[in-house]
Structure formats: C-alpha cells, structure tokens
Amino acid sequence: MAANRPILWSQSSLTYIRVPSSASVILQRHILATCSWRVRSRPMDYPANERLLSTAGDLRMPFSDTVKYSILGISVALLLLALGILVWQAFRCCTTITRQDAVNRDLLCSVEKSRTRRSYSGAPCTRMENVSTEVRRLSRCLSGASYPTSESRQVDGEEQDTIKKVDGTIRFSIYYDQLQSQLVVTVLQVEGLLWPSQTCSLQPFVKLRLMWAGSVGVEVDDCTDKEGEGTAPILWTVLQEWRTRIVKGSCNPLFGDQFSCIMQEDKELHHINLKMEVRHFDKFSRHTVLGEVRVPLGQLNISYPLELQEDLKTPQKDLVGEVLLTLKFLPTSQRLEVGLLKVRTVLTEICSDRALYARISVQCNQHKLRYQKTSAVAHSLVTVFNEVLMFSLPECPLEQCKISVSVYETHITRKLSKNLIGQLTLGKERNSQDKHWSLMMCSVRQPIAKWHGILI
C-alpha cells in the first residue's frame, strides 16, 4: 500500500510528502484545477508586454531638432557636391575629346591643302624609307642658311641665347710648325663688345673649335637658295675644342691664351676651319653667344706666325650628323613615344673605347619633364640604338610641346668624361620641323620615322 501511494511535492521547498491512497483522487483533482486556472490566467500577462513594446517604440534619440536638421543638410550638401564633381569630370572628358578631334581635323585639312597645292595624293605613308635616299634628301635641306641664328638654342641641355646685333672684333694669331706638325692658336684680345644688360656686368670668354669637313651633301629640289639652285651643306666633325679664361667686367678683354694640337698631315689643313665664339659667361651654363669668327686654314699661309683681326659675325650652327627618330602619340593615355633608331656621324679615326648615348627631354608649356637617357653604344659611322623612350604628358595642348635630343660621346674607361656631339630641337612651333610633327598628329598611334640633322 505504501508503494502505491502518490508522492506530493512542492516546487518551492522540494520536499516529498506521502499521502494516503484515499486522498489521492481528491489531490489529483485539485492539481488539475490549479493547472487549468494557471493556463487561463496566463493570457492576462500579455497586456503588460504590449505596454512595454509601446513604451519602447515611443523612445526617441537624445538630440534636438536643430542637430537632426543640420545632419540632414550636411548629407544633402555632400551628395550634391559628389554629383557636381561627377558632372564636371564628364564635361571635362567630353571637352578634351572634342578639342583633340578639332586639332586632328585642322591638321588633316592643312595637310590636305598642302598636298593639293603640290599635286600630291594619298594618305601619309607610315613605312620607313630607304636610308640612303633619306640621307641625301636631308643633306640637301640642311644648309647653314636654313637655320635661324637669332633664336634661342639648347646646348648641354641648357638654353644658349644669341645676340641679334653683333659688335666688336677679335685679334688672334695662327702658326703651323711643320717640323713638329703642330698647330698653335693664340687668342690675344677682343675689342668693342657691347652688353645691353644693365643688371649684370659682362664676363666674356672665347670658345674655339677645330672643324673638319667630313663630307658634302647632295643637292635637292626642295631646298634652294636665292638664285634657285640647291645648296650643299657640309657635314662637320669637331677635332679639338678649347676655352679661354673668363675676364670679368670688361668690354675690351685681354686674353693671351695659347692652344696647340698635333696635325698628322699638312693636307688636313685644307679641310679645317677654325671657329671662335665670343660668349658671356653664365653660372647656370646658359652662355650668351655675342659673335663668332670662322677662319679657313687652307686659305692662309700659316707656315710662319700670322696675326689677324676679324670682325665678329652673326653666329651660325653647323651640321655634325643625322639622327633617325620615330614619333608616336597616344591620345588616350596622353603619352609620347620617342624612338632613337640610328645616329650617323663622321669619324676621323675608329676608337674602341668611345661610345655614344643620347639624352632626350620633353618640354610642355614652359615646363621641362624629367629627361631620359639611352644606353651607351660603341661609336661607329652609323651607330644603331633601336630604343624607344616614353613620356607621360601633362594635360596641355600638344602644340606647346618640344622635344630636345642631345647626342654625347663618352669614354668607356673614363665614365665621368663626356663630349657633346650635337643637339636638335623638334616641335610644332619650328617651321623646319612641322612636317614630321604633322605626320605624327595625322597618324595617331602609328610610329613615324624621319631623319633629322644634329647641330652644334
């Protein structure tokens, strides 16, 4: 009986109470009634939960209306600014493309007009022409009179200015010692110099070059002189180069500097000119050329000391070689590719320790980009480079860009020593170089090759 009796336990005290079996039925009914009452009474708790939810929904941020409206205004202003920048960039891109198309259209029209006047037809040819034919054509076009001497030039990567009006004379002496096969040149005095600048005093010095005539160009139909006949420029080579001391603050400087070199044969004197340039010294290597004198040694009897006095003349450039360049413009990436293929010069003797390299720089809107140099290649009659240098151009019209190429000779054993062979400037503003530049603009994304003369 004891085993069949139910056990009554309370949830709070967890104590077990044994009850008699007769009272078990009554107890069970009581428990069922209690549970049913609890089930009926539980829905009464829901209104309290709904009140809590409604109270949580009525919670607000601890900010005033002024702060909220300020944050909203700032968000709207930033959104409008972003949209404005997007619209401005799209307009700028469309304007650039339209301007580039207009420039290309104008160049095409100008080229077509020139072809119509000259009875030419067909699209510009992008293939490389024969080297010998191009050299002969270049030799006929590159005359001393075809290059203006009153413009600003670049030597050693720096600007070199010239004076339009030339005044003054230079006194010097020349002597050739036949026993020792030695040529002696003495610079005595420069007189009558005029310096228009009032900010700084004149600091003159004389630069001397022995120029040897290597070859003579061939006449062409494109370049003619005043009489209608073709001109034949001479391809020169610099044998020796000297420089006198600097005399400060004098328009009539006295020098007395003497220079000498060994000439192997007397017949070489018939092909040598002595070129003397009077310059004003500048600490940034932008020396101003005041005037020059050219003396052909083959026309003088210099077997004994000969003293001469010559008037200064307008400086002129001399052709010392040719460079085969390729130009390619990429409008999408705004890049300019300059390829240096070949360099042709005149060699008096072949030396295994001499090498050539070129330094190419691009100037856009009076701003010079960082220059790039090619590798050094052994110097020969025709030096082959086949190198392409790329320049990223700023956002400015391509017509305001200029390319400067300087060719140097260096010694492999002495890496610090270098000698300028010649230099050329290629740009839209120069009439003599407009043809190559126009062909590049008409054949976008295509390399255009052409020979150019290097001057000194």
PDB file of N, CA and C in Angstrom, residues 160-230:
ATOM      1  N   GLN A 160      70.885  78.427 -74.756  1.00  0.00           N
ATOM      2  CA  GLN A 160      72.003  79.249 -75.196  1.00  0.00           C
ATOM      3  C   GLN A 160      71.437  80.358 -76.062  1.00  0.00           C
ATOM      4  N   ASP A 161      71.502  81.591 -75.584  1.00  0.00           N
ATOM      5  CA  ASP A 161      70.941  82.728 -76.294  1.00  0.00           C
ATOM      6  C   ASP A 161      71.988  83.351 -77.200  1.00  0.00           C
ATOM      7  N   THR A 162      71.519  84.015 -78.247  1.00  0.00           N
ATOM      8  CA  THR A 162      72.391  84.725 -79.171  1.00  0.00           C
ATOM      9  C   THR A 162      71.927  86.167 -79.279  1.00  0.00           C
ATOM     10  N   ILE A 163      72.844  87.033 -79.612  1.00  0.00           N
ATOM     11  CA  ILE A 163      72.573  88.457 -79.779  1.00  0.00           C
ATOM     12  C   ILE A 163      72.364  88.731 -81.264  1.00  0.00           C
ATOM     13  N   LYS A 164      71.236  89.429 -81.591  1.00  0.00           N
ATOM     14  CA  LYS A 164      70.950  89.713 -82.992  1.00  0.00           C
ATOM     15  C   LYS A 164      71.964  90.694 -83.565  1.00  0.00           C
ATOM     16  N   LYS A 165      72.256  91.754 -82.825  1.00  0.00           N
ATOM     17  CA  LYS A 165      73.202  92.755 -83.296  1.00  0.00           C
ATOM     18  C   LYS A 165      74.580  92.411 -82.767  1.00  0.00           C
ATOM     19  N   VAL A 166      75.545  92.274 -83.685  1.00  0.00           N
ATOM     20  CA  VAL A 166      76.899  91.843 -83.334  1.00  0.00           C
ATOM     21  C   VAL A 166      77.841  93.024 -83.495  1.00  0.00           C
ATOM     22  N   ASP A 167      78.597  93.315 -82.459  1.00  0.00           N
ATOM     23  CA  ASP A 167      79.612  94.369 -82.484  1.00  0.00           C
ATOM     24  C   ASP A 167      80.904  93.818 -81.886  1.00  0.00           C
ATOM     25  N   GLY A 168      82.024  94.371 -82.373  1.00  0.00           N
ATOM     26  CA  GLY A 168      83.311  94.007 -81.815  1.00  0.00           C
ATOM     27  C   GLY A 168      84.187  93.269 -82.804  1.00  0.00           C
ATOM     28  N   THR A 169      85.471  93.179 -82.459  1.00  0.00           N
ATOM     29  CA  THR A 169      86.474  92.472 -83.247  1.00  0.00           C
ATOM     30  C   THR A 169      87.292  91.575 -82.329  1.00  0.00           C
ATOM     31  N   ILE A 170      87.950  90.598 -82.927  1.00  0.00           N
ATOM     32  CA  ILE A 170      88.812  89.683 -82.191  1.00  0.00           C
ATOM     33  C   ILE A 170      90.173  89.636 -82.877  1.00  0.00           C
ATOM     34  N   ARG A 171      91.213  89.670 -82.076  1.00  0.00           N
ATOM     35  CA  ARG A 171      92.592  89.639 -82.580  1.00  0.00           C
ATOM     36  C   ARG A 171      93.257  88.364 -82.087  1.00  0.00           C
ATOM     37  N   PHE A 172      93.859  87.634 -83.016  1.00  0.00           N
ATOM     38  CA  PHE A 172      94.444  86.325 -82.702  1.00  0.00           C
ATOM     39  C   PHE A 172      95.603  86.057 -83.658  1.00  0.00           C
ATOM     40  N   SER A 173      96.349  85.006 -83.371  1.00  0.00           N
ATOM     41  CA  SER A 173      97.481  84.607 -84.223  1.00  0.00           C
ATOM     42  C   SER A 173      97.442  83.094 -84.427  1.00  0.00           C
ATOM     43  N   ILE A 174      97.888  82.661 -85.632  1.00  0.00           N
ATOM     44  CA  ILE A 174      97.908  81.246 -86.006  1.00  0.00           C
ATOM     45  C   ILE A 174      99.301  80.911 -86.553  1.00  0.00           C
ATOM     46  N   TYR A 175      99.771  79.733 -86.183  1.00  0.00           N
ATOM     47  CA  TYR A 175     101.084  79.298 -86.667  1.00  0.00           C
ATOM     48  C   TYR A 175     101.077  77.775 -86.749  1.00  0.00           C
ATOM     49  N   TYR A 176     101.612  77.257 -87.867  1.00  0.00           N
ATOM     50  CA  TYR A 176     101.724  75.810 -88.035  1.00  0.00           C
ATOM     51  C   TYR A 176     103.200  75.442 -88.131  1.00  0.00           C
ATOM     52  N   ASP A 177     103.678  74.661 -87.181  1.00  0.00           N
ATOM     53  CA  ASP A 177     105.065  74.204 -87.137  1.00  0.00           C
ATOM     54  C   ASP A 177     105.174  72.918 -87.939  1.00  0.00           C
ATOM     55  N   GLN A 178     105.809  72.989 -89.107  1.00  0.00           N
ATOM     56  CA  GLN A 178     105.900  71.827 -89.982  1.00  0.00           C
ATOM     57  C   GLN A 178     106.843  70.771 -89.432  1.00  0.00           C
ATOM     58  N   LEU A 179     107.849  71.179 -88.688  1.00  0.00           N
ATOM     59  CA  LEU A 179     108.784  70.197 -88.130  1.00  0.00           C
ATOM     60  C   LEU A 179     108.103  69.311 -87.089  1.00  0.00           C
ATOM     61  N   GLN A 180     107.319  69.899 -86.244  1.00  0.00           N
ATOM     62  CA  GLN A 180     106.636  69.142 -85.197  1.00  0.00           C
ATOM     63  C   GLN A 180     105.193  68.801 -85.549  1.00  0.00           C
ATOM     64  N   SER A 181     104.747  69.231 -86.736  1.00  0.00           N
ATOM     65  CA  SER A 181     103.357  69.006 -87.172  1.00  0.00           C
ATOM     66  C   SER A 181     102.378  69.474 -86.100  1.00  0.00           C
ATOM     67  N   GLN A 182     102.590  70.693 -85.659  1.00  0.00           N
ATOM     68  CA  GLN A 182     101.805  71.236 -84.553  1.00  0.00           C
ATOM     69  C   GLN A 182     101.182  72.553 -84.956  1.00  0.00           C
ATOM     70  N   LEU A 183      99.888  72.694 -84.654  1.00  0.00           N
ATOM     71  CA  LEU A 183      99.149  73.922 -84.921  1.00  0.00           C
ATOM     72  C   LEU A 183      99.010  74.681 -83.608  1.00  0.00           C
ATOM     73  N   VAL A 184      99.399  75.963 -83.637  1.00  0.00           N
ATOM     74  CA  VAL A 184      99.378  76.810 -82.440  1.00  0.00           C
ATOM     75  C   VAL A 184      98.436  77.981 -82.705  1.00  0.00           C
ATOM     76  N   VAL A 185      97.456  78.183 -81.816  1.00  0.00           N
ATOM     77  CA  VAL A 185      96.485  79.274 -81.914  1.00  0.00           C
ATOM     78  C   VAL A 185      96.563  80.075 -80.623  1.00  0.00           C
ATOM     79  N   THR A 186      96.687  81.406 -80.771  1.00  0.00           N
ATOM     80  CA  THR A 186      96.777  82.295 -79.617  1.00  0.00           C
ATOM     81  C   THR A 186      95.682  83.350 -79.718  1.00  0.00           C
ATOM     82  N   VAL A 187      94.847  83.433 -78.702  1.00  0.00           N
ATOM     83  CA  VAL A 187      93.808  84.463 -78.629  1.00  0.00           C
ATOM     84  C   VAL A 187      94.384  85.650 -77.868  1.00  0.00           C
ATOM     85  N   LEU A 188      94.463  86.803 -78.543  1.00  0.00           N
ATOM     86  CA  LEU A 188      95.118  87.974 -77.968  1.00  0.00           C
ATOM     87  C   LEU A 188      94.120  88.897 -77.267  1.00  0.00           C
ATOM     88  N   GLN A 189      93.150  89.440 -78.012  1.00  0.00           N
ATOM     89  CA  GLN A 189      92.271  90.445 -77.447  1.00  0.00           C
ATOM     90  C   GLN A 189      90.957  90.495 -78.218  1.00  0.00           C
ATOM     91  N   VAL A 190      89.899  90.884 -77.490  1.00  0.00           N
ATOM     92  CA  VAL A 190      88.587  91.153 -78.074  1.00  0.00           C
ATOM     93  C   VAL A 190      88.252  92.605 -77.766  1.00  0.00           C
ATOM     94  N   GLU A 191      87.849  93.361 -78.790  1.00  0.00           N
ATOM     95  CA  GLU A 191      87.599  94.791 -78.633  1.00  0.00           C
ATOM     96  C   GLU A 191      86.191  95.148 -79.115  1.00  0.00           C
ATOM     97  N   GLY A 192      85.642  96.198 -78.480  1.00  0.00           N
ATOM     98  CA  GLY A 192      84.386  96.791 -78.938  1.00  0.00           C
ATOM     99  C   GLY A 192      83.139  95.978 -78.648  1.00  0.00           C
ATOM    100  N   LEU A 193      83.142  95.213 -77.571  1.00  0.00           N
ATOM    101  CA  LEU A 193      81.929  94.455 -77.224  1.00  0.00           C
ATOM    102  C   LEU A 193      80.890  95.377 -76.604  1.00  0.00           C
ATOM    103  N   LEU A 194      79.622  95.107 -76.885  1.00  0.00           N
ATOM    104  CA  LEU A 194      78.507  95.841 -76.297  1.00  0.00           C
ATOM    105  C   LEU A 194      77.621  94.865 -75.550  1.00  0.00           C
ATOM    106  N   TRP A 195      77.239  95.234 -74.321  1.00  0.00           N
ATOM    107  CA  TRP A 195      76.405  94.382 -73.483  1.00  0.00           C
ATOM    108  C   TRP A 195      75.152  95.165 -73.116  1.00  0.00           C
ATOM    109  N   PRO A 196      73.978  94.797 -73.679  1.00  0.00           N
ATOM    110  CA  PRO A 196      72.772  95.595 -73.446  1.00  0.00           C
ATOM    111  C   PRO A 196      72.208  95.470 -72.037  1.00  0.00           C
ATOM    112  N   SER A 197      72.580  94.450 -71.311  1.00  0.00           N
ATOM    113  CA  SER A 197      72.002  94.235 -69.982  1.00  0.00           C
ATOM    114  C   SER A 197      72.572  95.228 -68.990  1.00  0.00           C
ATOM    115  N   GLN A 198      71.684  95.791 -68.151  1.00  0.00           N
ATOM    116  CA  GLN A 198      72.096  96.746 -67.122  1.00  0.00           C
ATOM    117  C   GLN A 198      72.167  96.108 -65.736  1.00  0.00           C
ATOM    118  N   THR A 199      71.706  94.872 -65.633  1.00  0.00           N
ATOM    119  CA  THR A 199      71.650  94.242 -64.307  1.00  0.00           C
ATOM    120  C   THR A 199      72.950  93.570 -63.917  1.00  0.00           C
ATOM    121  N   CYS A 200      73.723  93.098 -64.883  1.00  0.00           N
ATOM    122  CA  CYS A 200      74.969  92.390 -64.565  1.00  0.00           C
ATOM    123  C   CYS A 200      76.057  92.853 -65.524  1.00  0.00           C
ATOM    124  N   SER A 201      77.296  92.710 -65.111  1.00  0.00           N
ATOM    125  CA  SER A 201      78.446  93.125 -65.917  1.00  0.00           C
ATOM    126  C   SER A 201      78.819  92.031 -66.899  1.00  0.00           C
ATOM    127  N   LEU A 202      79.520  92.417 -67.941  1.00  0.00           N
ATOM    128  CA  LEU A 202      79.921  91.489 -68.986  1.00  0.00           C
ATOM    129  C   LEU A 202      81.084  90.626 -68.503  1.00  0.00           C
ATOM    130  N   GLN A 203      81.005  89.319 -68.758  1.00  0.00           N
ATOM    131  CA  GLN A 203      82.063  88.374 -68.405  1.00  0.00           C
ATOM    132  C   GLN A 203      82.404  87.533 -69.632  1.00  0.00           C
ATOM    133  N   PRO A 204      83.191  88.082 -70.565  1.00  0.00           N
ATOM    134  CA  PRO A 204      83.426  87.385 -71.830  1.00  0.00           C
ATOM    135  C   PRO A 204      84.510  86.318 -71.721  1.00  0.00           C
ATOM    136  N   PHE A 205      84.376  85.323 -72.584  1.00  0.00           N
ATOM    137  CA  PHE A 205      85.418  84.328 -72.818  1.00  0.00           C
ATOM    138  C   PHE A 205      85.250  83.836 -74.248  1.00  0.00           C
ATOM    139  N   VAL A 206      86.260  83.155 -74.773  1.00  0.00           N
ATOM    140  CA  VAL A 206      86.278  82.698 -76.160  1.00  0.00           C
ATOM    141  C   VAL A 206      86.330  81.177 -76.173  1.00  0.00           C
ATOM    142  N   LYS A 207      85.460  80.573 -76.973  1.00  0.00           N
ATOM    143  CA  LYS A 207      85.448  79.127 -77.172  1.00  0.00           C
ATOM    144  C   LYS A 207      85.897  78.821 -78.585  1.00  0.00           C
ATOM    145  N   LEU A 208      86.899  77.954 -78.728  1.00  0.00           N
ATOM    146  CA  LEU A 208      87.497  77.638 -80.018  1.00  0.00           C
ATOM    147  C   LEU A 208      87.197  76.194 -80.386  1.00  0.00           C
ATOM    148  N   ARG A 209      86.943  75.982 -81.679  1.00  0.00           N
ATOM    149  CA  ARG A 209      86.723  74.643 -82.215  1.00  0.00           C
ATOM    150  C   ARG A 209      87.457  74.504 -83.538  1.00  0.00           C
ATOM    151  N   LEU A 210      88.120  73.358 -83.704  1.00  0.00           N
ATOM    152  CA  LEU A 210      88.702  72.984 -84.989  1.00  0.00           C
ATOM    153  C   LEU A 210      87.709  72.071 -85.692  1.00  0.00           C
ATOM    154  N   MET A 211      87.126  72.551 -86.809  1.00  0.00           N
ATOM    155  CA  MET A 211      86.075  71.838 -87.528  1.00  0.00           C
ATOM    156  C   MET A 211      86.664  71.242 -88.802  1.00  0.00           C
ATOM    157  N   TRP A 212      86.480  69.933 -88.946  1.00  0.00           N
ATOM    158  CA  TRP A 212      86.977  69.231 -90.127  1.00  0.00           C
ATOM    159  C   TRP A 212      85.805  68.846 -91.012  1.00  0.00           C
ATOM    160  N   ALA A 213      85.901  69.174 -92.317  1.00  0.00           N
ATOM    161  CA  ALA A 213      84.829  68.877 -93.268  1.00  0.00           C
ATOM    162  C   ALA A 213      84.885  67.409 -93.635  1.00  0.00           C
ATOM    163  N   GLY A 214      83.903  66.643 -93.132  1.00  0.00           N
ATOM    164  CA  GLY A 214      83.910  65.202 -93.380  1.00  0.00           C
ATOM    165  C   GLY A 214      83.347  64.838 -94.730  1.00  0.00           C
ATOM    166  N   SER A 215      82.187  65.406 -95.103  1.00  0.00           N
ATOM    167  CA  SER A 215      81.554  65.088 -96.380  1.00  0.00           C
ATOM    168  C   SER A 215      80.700  66.265 -96.804  1.00  0.00           C
ATOM    169  N   VAL A 216      80.305  66.245 -98.079  1.00  0.00           N
ATOM    170  CA  VAL A 216      79.485  67.308 -98.656  1.00  0.00           C
ATOM    171  C   VAL A 216      78.141  66.713 -99.025  1.00  0.00           C
ATOM    172  N   GLY A 217      77.078  67.447 -98.734  1.00  0.00           N
ATOM    173  CA  GLY A 217      75.734  66.966 -99.035  1.00  0.00           C
ATOM    174  C   GLY A 217      75.439  66.993-100.514  1.00  0.00           C
ATOM    175  N   VAL A 218      74.315  66.374-100.880  1.00  0.00           N
ATOM    176  CA  VAL A 218      73.865  66.297-102.266  1.00  0.00           C
ATOM    177  C   VAL A 218      72.735  67.284-102.476  1.00  0.00           C
ATOM    178  N   GLU A 219      72.708  67.909-103.642  1.00  0.00           N
ATOM    179  CA  GLU A 219      71.690  68.919-103.920  1.00  0.00           C
ATOM    180  C   GLU A 219      70.318  68.268-104.083  1.00  0.00           C
ATOM    181  N   VAL A 220      69.284  69.017-103.668  1.00  0.00           N
ATOM    182  CA  VAL A 220      67.912  68.533-103.783  1.00  0.00           C
ATOM    183  C   VAL A 220      67.042  69.627-104.381  1.00  0.00           C
ATOM    184  N   ASP A 221      65.798  69.241-104.686  1.00  0.00           N
ATOM    185  CA  ASP A 221      64.870  70.209-105.285  1.00  0.00           C
ATOM    186  C   ASP A 221      64.106  71.001-104.250  1.00  0.00           C
ATOM    187  N   ASP A 222      63.976  70.461-103.015  1.00  0.00           N
ATOM    188  CA  ASP A 222      63.140  71.118-102.016  1.00  0.00           C
ATOM    189  C   ASP A 222      63.786  72.365-101.433  1.00  0.00           C
ATOM    190  N   CYS A 223      65.102  72.316-101.217  1.00  0.00           N
ATOM    191  CA  CYS A 223      65.811  73.438-100.590  1.00  0.00           C
ATOM    192  C   CYS A 223      66.659  74.130-101.629  1.00  0.00           C
ATOM    193  N   THR A 224      66.365  75.372-101.900  1.00  0.00           N
ATOM    194  CA  THR A 224      67.103  76.154-102.881  1.00  0.00           C
ATOM    195  C   THR A 224      67.485  77.476-102.266  1.00  0.00           C
ATOM    196  N   ASP A 225      68.507  78.078-102.808  1.00  0.00           N
ATOM    197  CA  ASP A 225      68.948  79.372-102.336  1.00  0.00           C
ATOM    198  C   ASP A 225      68.224  80.468-103.099  1.00  0.00           C
ATOM    199  N   LYS A 226      68.690  81.696-102.970  1.00  0.00           N
ATOM    200  CA  LYS A 226      68.024  82.834-103.599  1.00  0.00           C
ATOM    201  C   LYS A 226      68.081  82.777-105.111  1.00  0.00           C
ATOM    202  N   GLU A 227      69.114  82.159-105.660  1.00  0.00           N
ATOM    203  CA  GLU A 227      69.259  82.090-107.101  1.00  0.00           C
ATOM    204  C   GLU A 227      68.498  80.903-107.692  1.00  0.00           C
ATOM    205  N   GLY A 228      67.851  80.121-106.842  1.00  0.00           N
ATOM    206  CA  GLY A 228      67.091  78.991-107.349  1.00  0.00           C
ATOM    207  C   GLY A 228      67.876  77.714-107.432  1.00  0.00           C
ATOM    208  N   GLU A 229      69.121  77.683-106.966  1.00  0.00           N
ATOM    209  CA  GLU A 229      69.957  76.499-107.040  1.00  0.00           C
ATOM    210  C   GLU A 229      70.000  75.838-105.679  1.00  0.00           C
ATOM    211  N   GLY A 230      70.142  74.521-105.668  1.00  0.00           N
ATOM    212  CA  GLY A 230      70.210  73.773-104.428  1.00  0.00           C
ATOM    213  C   GLY A 230      71.485  74.051-103.667  1.00  0.00           C
TER     214      GLY A 230
END
